[in-house]
Coordinates of C-alpha atoms in Angstrom, one line a residue:
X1 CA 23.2 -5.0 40.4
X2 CA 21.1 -1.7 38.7
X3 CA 24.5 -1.3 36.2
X4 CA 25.1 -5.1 35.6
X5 CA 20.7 -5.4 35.1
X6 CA 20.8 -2.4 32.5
X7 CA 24.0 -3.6 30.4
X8 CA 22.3 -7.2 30.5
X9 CA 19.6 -5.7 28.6
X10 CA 21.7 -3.4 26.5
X11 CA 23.6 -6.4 25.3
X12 CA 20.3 -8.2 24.7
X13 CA 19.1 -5.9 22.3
X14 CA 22.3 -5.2 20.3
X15 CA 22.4 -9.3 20.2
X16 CA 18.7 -9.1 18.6
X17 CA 19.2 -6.6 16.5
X18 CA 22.5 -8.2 14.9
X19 CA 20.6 -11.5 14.7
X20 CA 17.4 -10.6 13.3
X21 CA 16.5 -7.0 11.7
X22 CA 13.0 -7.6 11.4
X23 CA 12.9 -9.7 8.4
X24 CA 11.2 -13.0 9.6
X25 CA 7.9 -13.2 8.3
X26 CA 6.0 -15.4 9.8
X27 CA 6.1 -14.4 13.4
X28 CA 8.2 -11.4 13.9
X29 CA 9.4 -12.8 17.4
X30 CA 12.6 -11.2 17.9
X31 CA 11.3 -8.1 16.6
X32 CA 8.4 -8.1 18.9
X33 CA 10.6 -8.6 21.7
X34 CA 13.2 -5.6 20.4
X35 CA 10.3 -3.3 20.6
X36 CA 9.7 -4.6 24.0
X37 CA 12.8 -4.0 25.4
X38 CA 12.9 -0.7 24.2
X39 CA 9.6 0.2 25.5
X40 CA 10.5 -2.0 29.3
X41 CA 14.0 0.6 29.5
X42 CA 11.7 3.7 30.1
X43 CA 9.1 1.9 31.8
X44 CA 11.4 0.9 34.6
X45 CA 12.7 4.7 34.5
X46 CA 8.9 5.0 35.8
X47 CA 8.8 2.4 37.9
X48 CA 12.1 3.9 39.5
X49 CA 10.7 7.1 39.5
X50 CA 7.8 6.2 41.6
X51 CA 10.1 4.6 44.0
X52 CA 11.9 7.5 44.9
X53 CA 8.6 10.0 45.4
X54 CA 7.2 7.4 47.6
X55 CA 10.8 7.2 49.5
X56 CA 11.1 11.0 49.3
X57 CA 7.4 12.5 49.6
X58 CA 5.0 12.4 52.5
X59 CA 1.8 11.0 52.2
X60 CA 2.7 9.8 48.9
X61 CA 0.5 6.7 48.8
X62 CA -2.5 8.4 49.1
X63 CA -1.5 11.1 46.2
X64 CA -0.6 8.1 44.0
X65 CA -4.3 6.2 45.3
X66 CA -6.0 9.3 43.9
X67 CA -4.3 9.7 40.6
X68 CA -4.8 6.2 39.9
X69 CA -8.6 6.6 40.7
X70 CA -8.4 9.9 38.3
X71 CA -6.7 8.2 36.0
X72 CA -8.6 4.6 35.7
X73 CA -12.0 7.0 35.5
X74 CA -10.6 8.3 32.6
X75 CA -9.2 5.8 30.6
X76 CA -12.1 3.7 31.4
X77 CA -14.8 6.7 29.9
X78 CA -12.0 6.6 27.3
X79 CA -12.3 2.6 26.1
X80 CA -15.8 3.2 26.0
X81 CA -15.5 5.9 23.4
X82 CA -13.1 4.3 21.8
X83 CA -15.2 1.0 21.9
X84 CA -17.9 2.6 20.2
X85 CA -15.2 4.1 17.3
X86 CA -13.8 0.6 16.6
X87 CA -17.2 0.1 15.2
X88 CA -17.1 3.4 12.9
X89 CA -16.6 3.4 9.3
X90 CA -16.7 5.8 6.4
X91 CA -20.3 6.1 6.3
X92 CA -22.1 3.2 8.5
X93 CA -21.0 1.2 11.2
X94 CA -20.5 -2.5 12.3
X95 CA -24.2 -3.9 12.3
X96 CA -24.4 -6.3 15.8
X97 CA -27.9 -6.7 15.5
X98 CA -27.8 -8.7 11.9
X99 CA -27.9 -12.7 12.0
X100 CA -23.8 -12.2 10.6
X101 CA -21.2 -13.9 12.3
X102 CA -19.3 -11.3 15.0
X103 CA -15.8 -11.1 16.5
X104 CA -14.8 -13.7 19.2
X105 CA -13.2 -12.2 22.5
X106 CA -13.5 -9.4 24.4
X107 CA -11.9 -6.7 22.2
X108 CA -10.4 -3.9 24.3
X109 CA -8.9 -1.0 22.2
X110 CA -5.9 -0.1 24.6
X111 CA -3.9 0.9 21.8
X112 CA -6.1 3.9 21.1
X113 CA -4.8 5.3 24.3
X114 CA -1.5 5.9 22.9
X115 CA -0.8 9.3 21.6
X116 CA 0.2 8.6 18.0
X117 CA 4.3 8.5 18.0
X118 CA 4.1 6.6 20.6
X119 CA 5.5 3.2 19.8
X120 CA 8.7 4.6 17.7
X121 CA 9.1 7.9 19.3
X122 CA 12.2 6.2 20.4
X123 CA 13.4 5.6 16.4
X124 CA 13.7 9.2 15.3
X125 CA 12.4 11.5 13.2
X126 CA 9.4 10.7 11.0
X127 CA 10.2 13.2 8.4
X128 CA 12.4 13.1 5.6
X129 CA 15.3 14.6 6.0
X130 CA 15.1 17.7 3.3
X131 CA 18.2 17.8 0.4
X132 CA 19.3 20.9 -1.2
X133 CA 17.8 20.6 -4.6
X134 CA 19.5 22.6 -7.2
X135 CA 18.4 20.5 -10.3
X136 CA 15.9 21.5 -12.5
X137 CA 15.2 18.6 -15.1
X138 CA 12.4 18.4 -17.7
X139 CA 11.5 15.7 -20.2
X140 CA 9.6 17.0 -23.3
X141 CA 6.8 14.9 -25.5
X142 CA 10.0 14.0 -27.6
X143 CA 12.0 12.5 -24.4
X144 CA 14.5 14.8 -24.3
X145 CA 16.1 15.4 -21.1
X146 CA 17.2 19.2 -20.2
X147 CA 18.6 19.5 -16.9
X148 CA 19.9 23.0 -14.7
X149 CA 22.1 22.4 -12.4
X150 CA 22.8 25.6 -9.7
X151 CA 26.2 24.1 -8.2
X152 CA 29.1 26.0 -10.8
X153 CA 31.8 23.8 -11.4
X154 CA 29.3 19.9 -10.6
X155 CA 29.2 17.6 -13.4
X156 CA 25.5 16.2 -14.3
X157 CA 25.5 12.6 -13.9
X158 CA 22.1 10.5 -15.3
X159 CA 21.6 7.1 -14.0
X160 CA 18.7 5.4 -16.2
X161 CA 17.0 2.8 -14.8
X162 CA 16.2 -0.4 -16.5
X163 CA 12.8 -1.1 -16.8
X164 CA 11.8 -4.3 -15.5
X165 CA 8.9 -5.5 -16.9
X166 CA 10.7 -7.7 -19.4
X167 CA 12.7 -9.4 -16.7
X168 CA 12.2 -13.1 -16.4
X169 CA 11.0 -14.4 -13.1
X170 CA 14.6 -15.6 -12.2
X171 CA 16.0 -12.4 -12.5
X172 CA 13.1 -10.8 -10.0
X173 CA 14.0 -12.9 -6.9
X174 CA 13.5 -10.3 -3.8
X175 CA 16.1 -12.5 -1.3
X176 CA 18.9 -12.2 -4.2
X177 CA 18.6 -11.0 -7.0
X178 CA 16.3 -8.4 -8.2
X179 CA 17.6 -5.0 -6.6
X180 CA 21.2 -6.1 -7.4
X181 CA 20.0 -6.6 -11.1
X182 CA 17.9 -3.0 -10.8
X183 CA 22.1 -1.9 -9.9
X184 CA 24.0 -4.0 -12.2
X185 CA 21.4 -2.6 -15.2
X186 CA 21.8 0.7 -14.8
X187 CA 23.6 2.9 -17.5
X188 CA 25.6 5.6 -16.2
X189 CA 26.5 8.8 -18.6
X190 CA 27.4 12.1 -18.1
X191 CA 25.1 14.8 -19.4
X192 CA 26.3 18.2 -21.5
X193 CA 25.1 21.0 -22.2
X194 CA 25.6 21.2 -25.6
X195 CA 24.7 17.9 -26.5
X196 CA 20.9 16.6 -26.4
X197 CA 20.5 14.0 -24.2
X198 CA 17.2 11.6 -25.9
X199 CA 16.0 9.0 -24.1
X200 CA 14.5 5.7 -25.7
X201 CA 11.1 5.0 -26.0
X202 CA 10.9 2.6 -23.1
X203 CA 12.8 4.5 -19.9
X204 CA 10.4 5.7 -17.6
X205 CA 12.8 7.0 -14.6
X206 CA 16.2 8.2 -14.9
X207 CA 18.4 9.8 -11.6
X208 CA 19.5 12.7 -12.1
X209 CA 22.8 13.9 -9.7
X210 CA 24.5 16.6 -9.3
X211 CA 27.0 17.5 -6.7
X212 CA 25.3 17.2 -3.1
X213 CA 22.2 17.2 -4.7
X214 CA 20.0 14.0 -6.5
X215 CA 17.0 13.5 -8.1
X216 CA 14.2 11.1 -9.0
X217 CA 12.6 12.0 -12.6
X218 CA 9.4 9.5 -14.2
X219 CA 7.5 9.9 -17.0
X220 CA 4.8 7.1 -18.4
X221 CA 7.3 5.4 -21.6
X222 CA 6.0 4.4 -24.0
X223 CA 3.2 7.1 -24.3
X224 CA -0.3 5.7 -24.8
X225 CA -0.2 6.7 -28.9
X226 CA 2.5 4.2 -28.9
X227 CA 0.9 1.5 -27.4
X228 CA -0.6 -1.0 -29.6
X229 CA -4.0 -2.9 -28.7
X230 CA -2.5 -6.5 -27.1
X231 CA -3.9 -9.6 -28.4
X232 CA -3.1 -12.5 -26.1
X233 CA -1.5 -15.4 -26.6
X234 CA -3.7 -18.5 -28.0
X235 CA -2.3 -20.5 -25.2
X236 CA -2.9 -18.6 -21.8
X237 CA -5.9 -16.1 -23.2
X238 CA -7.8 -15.6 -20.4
X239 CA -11.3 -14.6 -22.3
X240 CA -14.0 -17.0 -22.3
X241 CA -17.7 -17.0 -24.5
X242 CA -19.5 -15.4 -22.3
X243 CA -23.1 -17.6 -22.6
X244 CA -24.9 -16.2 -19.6
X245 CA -27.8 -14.5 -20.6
X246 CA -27.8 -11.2 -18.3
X247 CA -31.4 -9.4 -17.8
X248 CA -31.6 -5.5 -17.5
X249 CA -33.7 -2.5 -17.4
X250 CA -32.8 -0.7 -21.1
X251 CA -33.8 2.9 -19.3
X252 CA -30.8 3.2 -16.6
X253 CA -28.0 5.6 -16.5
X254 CA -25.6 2.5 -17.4
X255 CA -27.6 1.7 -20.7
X256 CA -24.4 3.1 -22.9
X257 CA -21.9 2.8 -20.4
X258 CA -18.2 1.7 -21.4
X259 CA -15.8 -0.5 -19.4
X260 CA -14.8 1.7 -16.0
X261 CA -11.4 2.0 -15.4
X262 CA -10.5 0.7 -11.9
X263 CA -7.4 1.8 -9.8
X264 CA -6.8 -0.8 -6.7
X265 CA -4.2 0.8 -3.4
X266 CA -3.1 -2.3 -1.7
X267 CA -2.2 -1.2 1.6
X268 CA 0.1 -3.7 2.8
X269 CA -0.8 -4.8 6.7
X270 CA -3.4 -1.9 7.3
X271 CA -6.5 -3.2 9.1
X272 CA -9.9 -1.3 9.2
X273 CA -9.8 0.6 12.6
X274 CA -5.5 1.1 11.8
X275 CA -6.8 3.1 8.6
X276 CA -9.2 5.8 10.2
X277 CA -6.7 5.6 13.2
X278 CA -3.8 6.6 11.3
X279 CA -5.0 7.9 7.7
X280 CA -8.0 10.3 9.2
X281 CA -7.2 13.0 6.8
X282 CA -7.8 10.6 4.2
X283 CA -10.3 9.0 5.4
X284 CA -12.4 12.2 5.7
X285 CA -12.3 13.3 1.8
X286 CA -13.0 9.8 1.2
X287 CA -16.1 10.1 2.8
X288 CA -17.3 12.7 0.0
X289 CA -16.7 10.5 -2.4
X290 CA -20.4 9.1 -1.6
X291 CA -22.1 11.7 -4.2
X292 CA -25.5 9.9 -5.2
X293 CA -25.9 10.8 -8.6
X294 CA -22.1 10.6 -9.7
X295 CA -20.7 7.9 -7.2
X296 CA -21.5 5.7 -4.5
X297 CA -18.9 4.3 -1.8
X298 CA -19.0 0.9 0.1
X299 CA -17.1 -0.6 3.1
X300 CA -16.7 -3.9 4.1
X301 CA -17.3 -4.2 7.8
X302 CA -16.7 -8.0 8.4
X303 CA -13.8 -8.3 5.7
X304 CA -12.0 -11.0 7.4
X305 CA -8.0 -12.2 6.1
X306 CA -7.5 -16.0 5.1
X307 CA -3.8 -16.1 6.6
X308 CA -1.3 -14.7 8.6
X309 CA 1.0 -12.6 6.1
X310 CA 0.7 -11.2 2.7
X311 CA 1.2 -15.0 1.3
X312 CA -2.2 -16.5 1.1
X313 CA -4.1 -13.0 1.5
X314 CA -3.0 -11.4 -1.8
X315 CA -2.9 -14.7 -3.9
X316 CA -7.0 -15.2 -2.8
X317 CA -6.9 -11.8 -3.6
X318 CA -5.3 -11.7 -7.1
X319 CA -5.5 -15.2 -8.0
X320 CA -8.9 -16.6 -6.6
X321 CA -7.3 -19.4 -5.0
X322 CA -4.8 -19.9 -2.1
X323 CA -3.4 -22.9 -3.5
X324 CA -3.3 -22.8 -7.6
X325 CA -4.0 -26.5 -9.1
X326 CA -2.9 -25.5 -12.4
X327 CA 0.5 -24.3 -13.7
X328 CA 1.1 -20.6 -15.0
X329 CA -1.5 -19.1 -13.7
X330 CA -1.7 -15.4 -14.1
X331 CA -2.9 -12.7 -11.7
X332 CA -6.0 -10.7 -12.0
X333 CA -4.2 -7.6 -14.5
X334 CA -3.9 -10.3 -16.9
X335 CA -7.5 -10.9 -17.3
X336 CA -8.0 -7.4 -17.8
X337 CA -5.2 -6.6 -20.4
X338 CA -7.0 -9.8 -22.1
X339 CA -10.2 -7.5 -22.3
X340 CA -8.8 -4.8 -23.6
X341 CA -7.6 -2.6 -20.7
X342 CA -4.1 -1.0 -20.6
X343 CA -2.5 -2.3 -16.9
X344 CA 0.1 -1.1 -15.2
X345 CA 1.4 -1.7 -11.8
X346 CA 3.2 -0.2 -9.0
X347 CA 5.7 -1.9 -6.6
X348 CA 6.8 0.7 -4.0
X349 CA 8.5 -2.4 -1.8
X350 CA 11.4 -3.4 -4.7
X351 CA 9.6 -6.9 -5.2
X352 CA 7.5 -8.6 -7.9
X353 CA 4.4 -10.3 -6.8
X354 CA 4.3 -13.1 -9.5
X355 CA 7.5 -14.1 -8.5
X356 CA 7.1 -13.7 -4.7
X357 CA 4.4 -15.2 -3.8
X358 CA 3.3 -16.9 -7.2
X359 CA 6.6 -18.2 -8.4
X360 CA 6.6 -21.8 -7.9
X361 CA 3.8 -21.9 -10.3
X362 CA 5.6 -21.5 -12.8
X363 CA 7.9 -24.8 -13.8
X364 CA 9.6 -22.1 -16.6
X365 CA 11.5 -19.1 -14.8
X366 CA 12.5 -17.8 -18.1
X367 CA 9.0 -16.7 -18.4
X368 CA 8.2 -13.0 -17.8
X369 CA 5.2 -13.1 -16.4
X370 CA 5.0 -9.1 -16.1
X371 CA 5.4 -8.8 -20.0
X372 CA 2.6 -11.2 -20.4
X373 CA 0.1 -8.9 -17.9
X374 CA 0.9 -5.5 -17.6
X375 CA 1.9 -2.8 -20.1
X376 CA 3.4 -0.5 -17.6
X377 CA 5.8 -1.4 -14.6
X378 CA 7.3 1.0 -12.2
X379 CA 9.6 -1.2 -9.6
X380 CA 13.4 0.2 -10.4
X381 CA 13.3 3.3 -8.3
X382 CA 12.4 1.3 -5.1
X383 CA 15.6 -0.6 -5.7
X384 CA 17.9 1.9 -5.4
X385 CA 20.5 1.4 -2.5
X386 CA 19.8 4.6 -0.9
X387 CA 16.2 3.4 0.3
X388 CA 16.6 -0.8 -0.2
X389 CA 19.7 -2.0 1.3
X390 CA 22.6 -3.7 -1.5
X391 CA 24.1 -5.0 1.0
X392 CA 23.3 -7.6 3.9
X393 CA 19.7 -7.6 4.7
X394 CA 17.3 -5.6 3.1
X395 CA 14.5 -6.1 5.3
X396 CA 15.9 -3.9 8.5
X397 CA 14.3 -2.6 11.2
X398 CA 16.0 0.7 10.3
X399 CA 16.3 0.8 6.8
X400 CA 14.6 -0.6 4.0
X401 CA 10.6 -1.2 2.9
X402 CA 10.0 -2.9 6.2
X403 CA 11.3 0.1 8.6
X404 CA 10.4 1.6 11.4
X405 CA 11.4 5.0 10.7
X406 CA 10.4 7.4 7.5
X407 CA 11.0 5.6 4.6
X408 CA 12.9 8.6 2.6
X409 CA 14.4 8.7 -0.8
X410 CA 16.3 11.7 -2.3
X411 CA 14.4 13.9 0.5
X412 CA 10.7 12.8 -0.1
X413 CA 9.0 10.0 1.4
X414 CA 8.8 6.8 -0.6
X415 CA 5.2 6.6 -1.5
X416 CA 5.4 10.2 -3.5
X417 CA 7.2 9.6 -5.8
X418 CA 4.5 6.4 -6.3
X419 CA 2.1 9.3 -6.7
X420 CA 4.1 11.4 -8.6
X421 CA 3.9 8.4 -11.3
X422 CA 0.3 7.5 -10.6
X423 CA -0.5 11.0 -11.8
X424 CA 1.9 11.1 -14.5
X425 CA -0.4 8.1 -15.7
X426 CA -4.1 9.2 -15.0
X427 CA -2.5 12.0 -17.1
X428 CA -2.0 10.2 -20.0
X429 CA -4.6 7.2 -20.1
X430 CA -7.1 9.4 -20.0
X431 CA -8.3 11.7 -23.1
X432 CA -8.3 15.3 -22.1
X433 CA -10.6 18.1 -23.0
X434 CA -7.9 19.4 -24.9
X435 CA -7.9 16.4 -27.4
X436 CA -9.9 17.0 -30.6
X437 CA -13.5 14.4 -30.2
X438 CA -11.9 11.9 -33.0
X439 CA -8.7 11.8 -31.0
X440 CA -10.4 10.6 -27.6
X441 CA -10.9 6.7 -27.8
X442 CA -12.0 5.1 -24.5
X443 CA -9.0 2.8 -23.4
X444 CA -9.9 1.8 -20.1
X445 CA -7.2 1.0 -17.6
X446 CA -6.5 -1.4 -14.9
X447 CA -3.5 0.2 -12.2
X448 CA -2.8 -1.5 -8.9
X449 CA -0.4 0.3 -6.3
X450 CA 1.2 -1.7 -3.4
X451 CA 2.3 0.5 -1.0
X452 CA 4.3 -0.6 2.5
X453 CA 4.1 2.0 5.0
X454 CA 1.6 -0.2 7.2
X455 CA 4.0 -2.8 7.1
X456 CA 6.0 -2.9 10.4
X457 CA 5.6 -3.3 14.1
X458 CA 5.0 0.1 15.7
X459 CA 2.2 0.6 13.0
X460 CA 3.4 4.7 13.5
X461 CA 5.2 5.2 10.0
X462 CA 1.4 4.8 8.1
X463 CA 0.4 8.2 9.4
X464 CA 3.7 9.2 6.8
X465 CA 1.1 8.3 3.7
X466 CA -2.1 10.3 5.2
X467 CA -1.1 13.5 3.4
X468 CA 0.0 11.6 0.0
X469 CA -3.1 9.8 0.1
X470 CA -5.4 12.8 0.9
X471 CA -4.0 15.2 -1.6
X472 CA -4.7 11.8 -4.0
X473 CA -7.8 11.2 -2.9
X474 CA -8.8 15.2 -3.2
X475 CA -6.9 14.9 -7.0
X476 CA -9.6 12.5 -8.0
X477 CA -12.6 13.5 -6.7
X478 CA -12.3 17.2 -8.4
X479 CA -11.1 15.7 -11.7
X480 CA -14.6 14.3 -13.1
X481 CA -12.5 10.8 -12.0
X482 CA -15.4 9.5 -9.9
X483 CA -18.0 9.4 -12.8
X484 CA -15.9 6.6 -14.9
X485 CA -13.2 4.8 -12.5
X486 CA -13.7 2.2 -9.9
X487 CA -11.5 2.9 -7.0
X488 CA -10.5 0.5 -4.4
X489 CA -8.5 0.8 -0.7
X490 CA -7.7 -2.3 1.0
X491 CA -5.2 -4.5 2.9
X492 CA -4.2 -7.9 2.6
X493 CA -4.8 -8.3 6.4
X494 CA -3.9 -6.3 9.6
X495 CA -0.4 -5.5 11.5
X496 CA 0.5 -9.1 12.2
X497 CA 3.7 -7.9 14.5
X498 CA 3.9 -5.7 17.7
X499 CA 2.9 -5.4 21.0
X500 CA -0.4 -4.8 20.5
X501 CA -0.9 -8.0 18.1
X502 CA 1.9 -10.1 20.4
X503 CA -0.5 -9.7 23.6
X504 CA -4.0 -8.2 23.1
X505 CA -7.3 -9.5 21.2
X506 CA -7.6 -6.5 19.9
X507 CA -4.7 -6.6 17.9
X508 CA -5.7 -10.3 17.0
X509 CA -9.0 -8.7 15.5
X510 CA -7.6 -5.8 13.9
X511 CA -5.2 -8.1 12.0
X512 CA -8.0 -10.4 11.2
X513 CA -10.5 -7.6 9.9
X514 CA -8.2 -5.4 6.9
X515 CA -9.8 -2.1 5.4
X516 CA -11.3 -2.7 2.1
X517 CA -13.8 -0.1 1.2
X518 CA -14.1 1.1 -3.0
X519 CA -16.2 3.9 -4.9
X520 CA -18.4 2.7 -7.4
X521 CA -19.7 5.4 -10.1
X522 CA -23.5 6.0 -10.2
X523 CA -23.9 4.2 -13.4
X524 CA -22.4 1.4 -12.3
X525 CA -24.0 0.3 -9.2
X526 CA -27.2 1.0 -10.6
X527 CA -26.2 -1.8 -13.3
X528 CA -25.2 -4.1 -10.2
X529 CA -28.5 -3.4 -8.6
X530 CA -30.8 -4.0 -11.7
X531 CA -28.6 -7.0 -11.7
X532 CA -29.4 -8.6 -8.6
X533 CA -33.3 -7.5 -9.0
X534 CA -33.6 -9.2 -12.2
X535 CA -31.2 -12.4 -12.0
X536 CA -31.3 -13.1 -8.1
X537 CA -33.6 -13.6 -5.1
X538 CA -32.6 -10.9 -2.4
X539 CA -34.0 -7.4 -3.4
X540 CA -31.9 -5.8 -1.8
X541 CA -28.7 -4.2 -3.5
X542 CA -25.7 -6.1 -3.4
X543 CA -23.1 -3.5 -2.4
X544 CA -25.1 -2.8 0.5
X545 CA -25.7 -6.7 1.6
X546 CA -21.8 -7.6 1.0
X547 CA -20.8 -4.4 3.9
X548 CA -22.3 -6.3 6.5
X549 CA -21.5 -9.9 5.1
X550 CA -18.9 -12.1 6.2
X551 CA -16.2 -11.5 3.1
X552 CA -12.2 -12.3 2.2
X553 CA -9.8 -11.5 0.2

């Protein structure tokens, strides 16, 4: 009965897996349930377990009465600590004693308990598997490539990645078509030595193989001297008069202020107690971005998602409305390109959100509605078969920008080389001290960054971005950064699949209550504070009132 019980359940989950990999969206039922079974196999190993000491062992009942008297002492002190933590954010806390609206249910955080691996330490690894690198590659100010290969006797192969900004929204279809265009578009060529190898003034990442060995290089193409000012189109120009008469005090820092430049991480599925959970590195030297004087930070504490998935979340988000009345309309990086802001934007999941969740907006899919809004568009690399699936389904439990394990490419997770070009273009949009004074014109820029890892049931592979997003975080602050640039951390909503959603109100809250939290130079929320006290009612600063405010997406 044991054998005939255990292959029932082994057939189960090999059934489950080949019928769904994780890729159903709107409940994630059958993956729920796979991560059940995996977790019900060991449990029973327990349960077994237990059988056989109290068959085996005298007086074994009353051993097993006092451990779980030990044990339910401490796990009880423990949900009271960790009931009080739920509450904690980067600088405050959840306010119960306001007239705001509060969370329904009794919310238990069980899933604290857990030791973190916990949930996939069944999956693998959760590191990248390290490569032998034995390229060298550089590309100079004139984009020419140089590369060094160590491996005697390997040809250099370059792969360059087409650059998909241009691409009409037909040809950007995550379910069919955009990572096999990324493929088909690619130019192959062999590199020599003795011949220079120039790249055009729009490539931006090339692969660079040789031997056993591969390679992802980026650079920012075309460089900002290149890039003229964009005018938009008479039809869709999103500017309009501005006939609101604005009062001020003339004798505050933001008197001669210029436009701030604003960098937005969307942290896909992350809510606010999964972020200091997971991300505490982070989280901590985000904290000392709160530098009175230079820059303030905020957190929403009742930030509250308007749907299940990414769907309605990100269009409230991006568009201002959940369900568009009008045709064509364009996401929020177009009304800052409109206003003179360079944009550019970062898809680490091989999809294009116009298209995805936007598209049938748009009667025309010949239009490109990336070329319209952004100057800059890095999606290509996150196409590539050896991290996104070519063939079958992309959206695997094992493989792909929904995984459960480390999501790896060429040795490094994923999300650095999103840095690596996020750096690459704080590098060049902004004028360095180097730059003679006539040289440094104020071009403010407008860069959003989706990145997955919180996107999957175990909610274990976001502790893979805490060092990324720390050393980030750490870049910024000690560059001068804080003084002119808004930046933003938030999720669409929380984890919306797993055990811990599936069966507890905790999870219901968490993936009702996203992180959102954003630093705000000095300047700047001085100007929204002399705002409020001189158009407005309430005295008290608006940054402050919206962190303990009922708020969405």
């Amino acid at each position: 009965t044991q054998r005939a019980t255990i292959l029932l359940i082994i057939v189960i989950m090999a059934g489950l897996y080949k019928y769904d990999h994780g890729e159903r969206f709107e409940q994630h039922g059958f993956y729920n349930l796979l991560v059940f079974l995996a977790i019900y196999i060991p449990l029973n190993l327990v349960l077994g377990g237990l059988y056989v000491l109290w068959r085996k062992v005298d007086k074994f009942p009353a051993y097993f009465a006092v451990a779980v008297l030990v044990g339910g002492i401490y796990v009880s002190i423990s949900l009271m600590h960790y009931r009080k933590v739920f509450d904690q954010g980067l600088r405050g806390s959840f306010d119960y004693s306001l007239d705001e609206c509060t969370w329904s249910g009794r919310n238990v955080p069980a899933i604290d308990l857990l030791p973190a691996g916990t949930q996939n330490f069944w999956a693998g690894s959760m590191h990248c598997k390290s490569e032998p690198q034995r390229i060298d590659v550089n590309i100079d100010k004139n984009g020419v490539l140089t590369v060094h290969c160590e491996t005697p006797g390997s040809n250099v192969l370059i792969d360059i990645l087409p650059e998909t900004r241009e691409w009409p929204l037909r040809d950007k279809d995550i379910w069919s078509t955009c990572n096999h265009m990324v493929i088909e578009r690619t130019q192959h060529l062999e590199y020599y030595n003795d011949i220079p190898f120039v790249l055009n003034d729009t490539t931006q990442t090339v692969v660079v193989r040789c031997g056993s060995s591969s390679t992802l290089v980026s650079r920012v193409a075309p460089s900002i001297s290149k890039l003229p000012v964009y005018t938009p189109p008479q039809d869709s120009d999103t500017r309009t008069p501005n006939t609101t008469s604005i009062r001020v005090s003339p004798d505050i820092l933001h008197s001669n202020r210029k436009s701030p430049n604003v960098i937005y991480l969307m942290l896909d599925a992350v809510s606010r107690r999964q972020f200091h959970r997971q991300l505490p590195r982070s989280a901590h030297i985000f904290r000392t971005f709160h530098q009175p004087g230079v820059s303030q930070i905020m957190e929403l504490f009742r930030y509250h998602s308007v749907g299940l998935n990414t769907d309605n979340n990100t269009k409230a988000m991006f568009l201002g409305d959940i369900y568009p009345k009008k045709r064509n309309t364009l996401p929020i990086w177009a009304y800052f390109r409109d206003r003179g802001y360079i944009t550019a934007r970062v898809e680490s999941g091989c999809e294009d959100w116009a298209k995805e969740y936007n598209g049938h907006n748009y009667p025309q899919q010949d239009f490109a509605v990336s070329n319209r809004s952004l100057d800059y568009e890095l999606t290509a690399p996150f196409c590539l078969p050896e991290f996104y699936p070519s063939v079958g389904n992309p959206f695997g439990n094992f493989k792909g920008p929904y995984s459960i394990i480390a999501r790896c490419l060429f040795g490094r997770y994923l999300h650095e080389w999103a840095f690596d070009y996020l750096y690459k273009l704080r590098r060049e949009l902004r004028p360095q001290p180097a730059m003679p004074q006539k040289a440094r014109k104020h071009r403010p820029y407008m860069i959003t960054v989706a990145l997955m890892e919180g996107h999957e049931g175990t909610g274990e592979v976001l502790r893979t971005l805490d060092d990324a997003l720390a050393a980030f975080l750490k870049d910024m602050r000690d560059s001068g950064e804080l003084d002119d640039t808004v930046l933003i951390i938030g999720g669409d909503h929380g984890l919306h699949m797993g055990l811990n959603f599936a069966y507890t109100q905790n999870g219901r809250i968490e993936h009702q209550n996203p992180f959102f939290a954003m630093s705000v130079p000095e300047w700047l929320h001085q100007y929204a504070g002399d705002y409020q006290a001189n158009n407005n009612q309430e005295q008290a600063h608006p940054l402050a009132l919206n962190e303990q405010r009922l708020t969405t997406p």
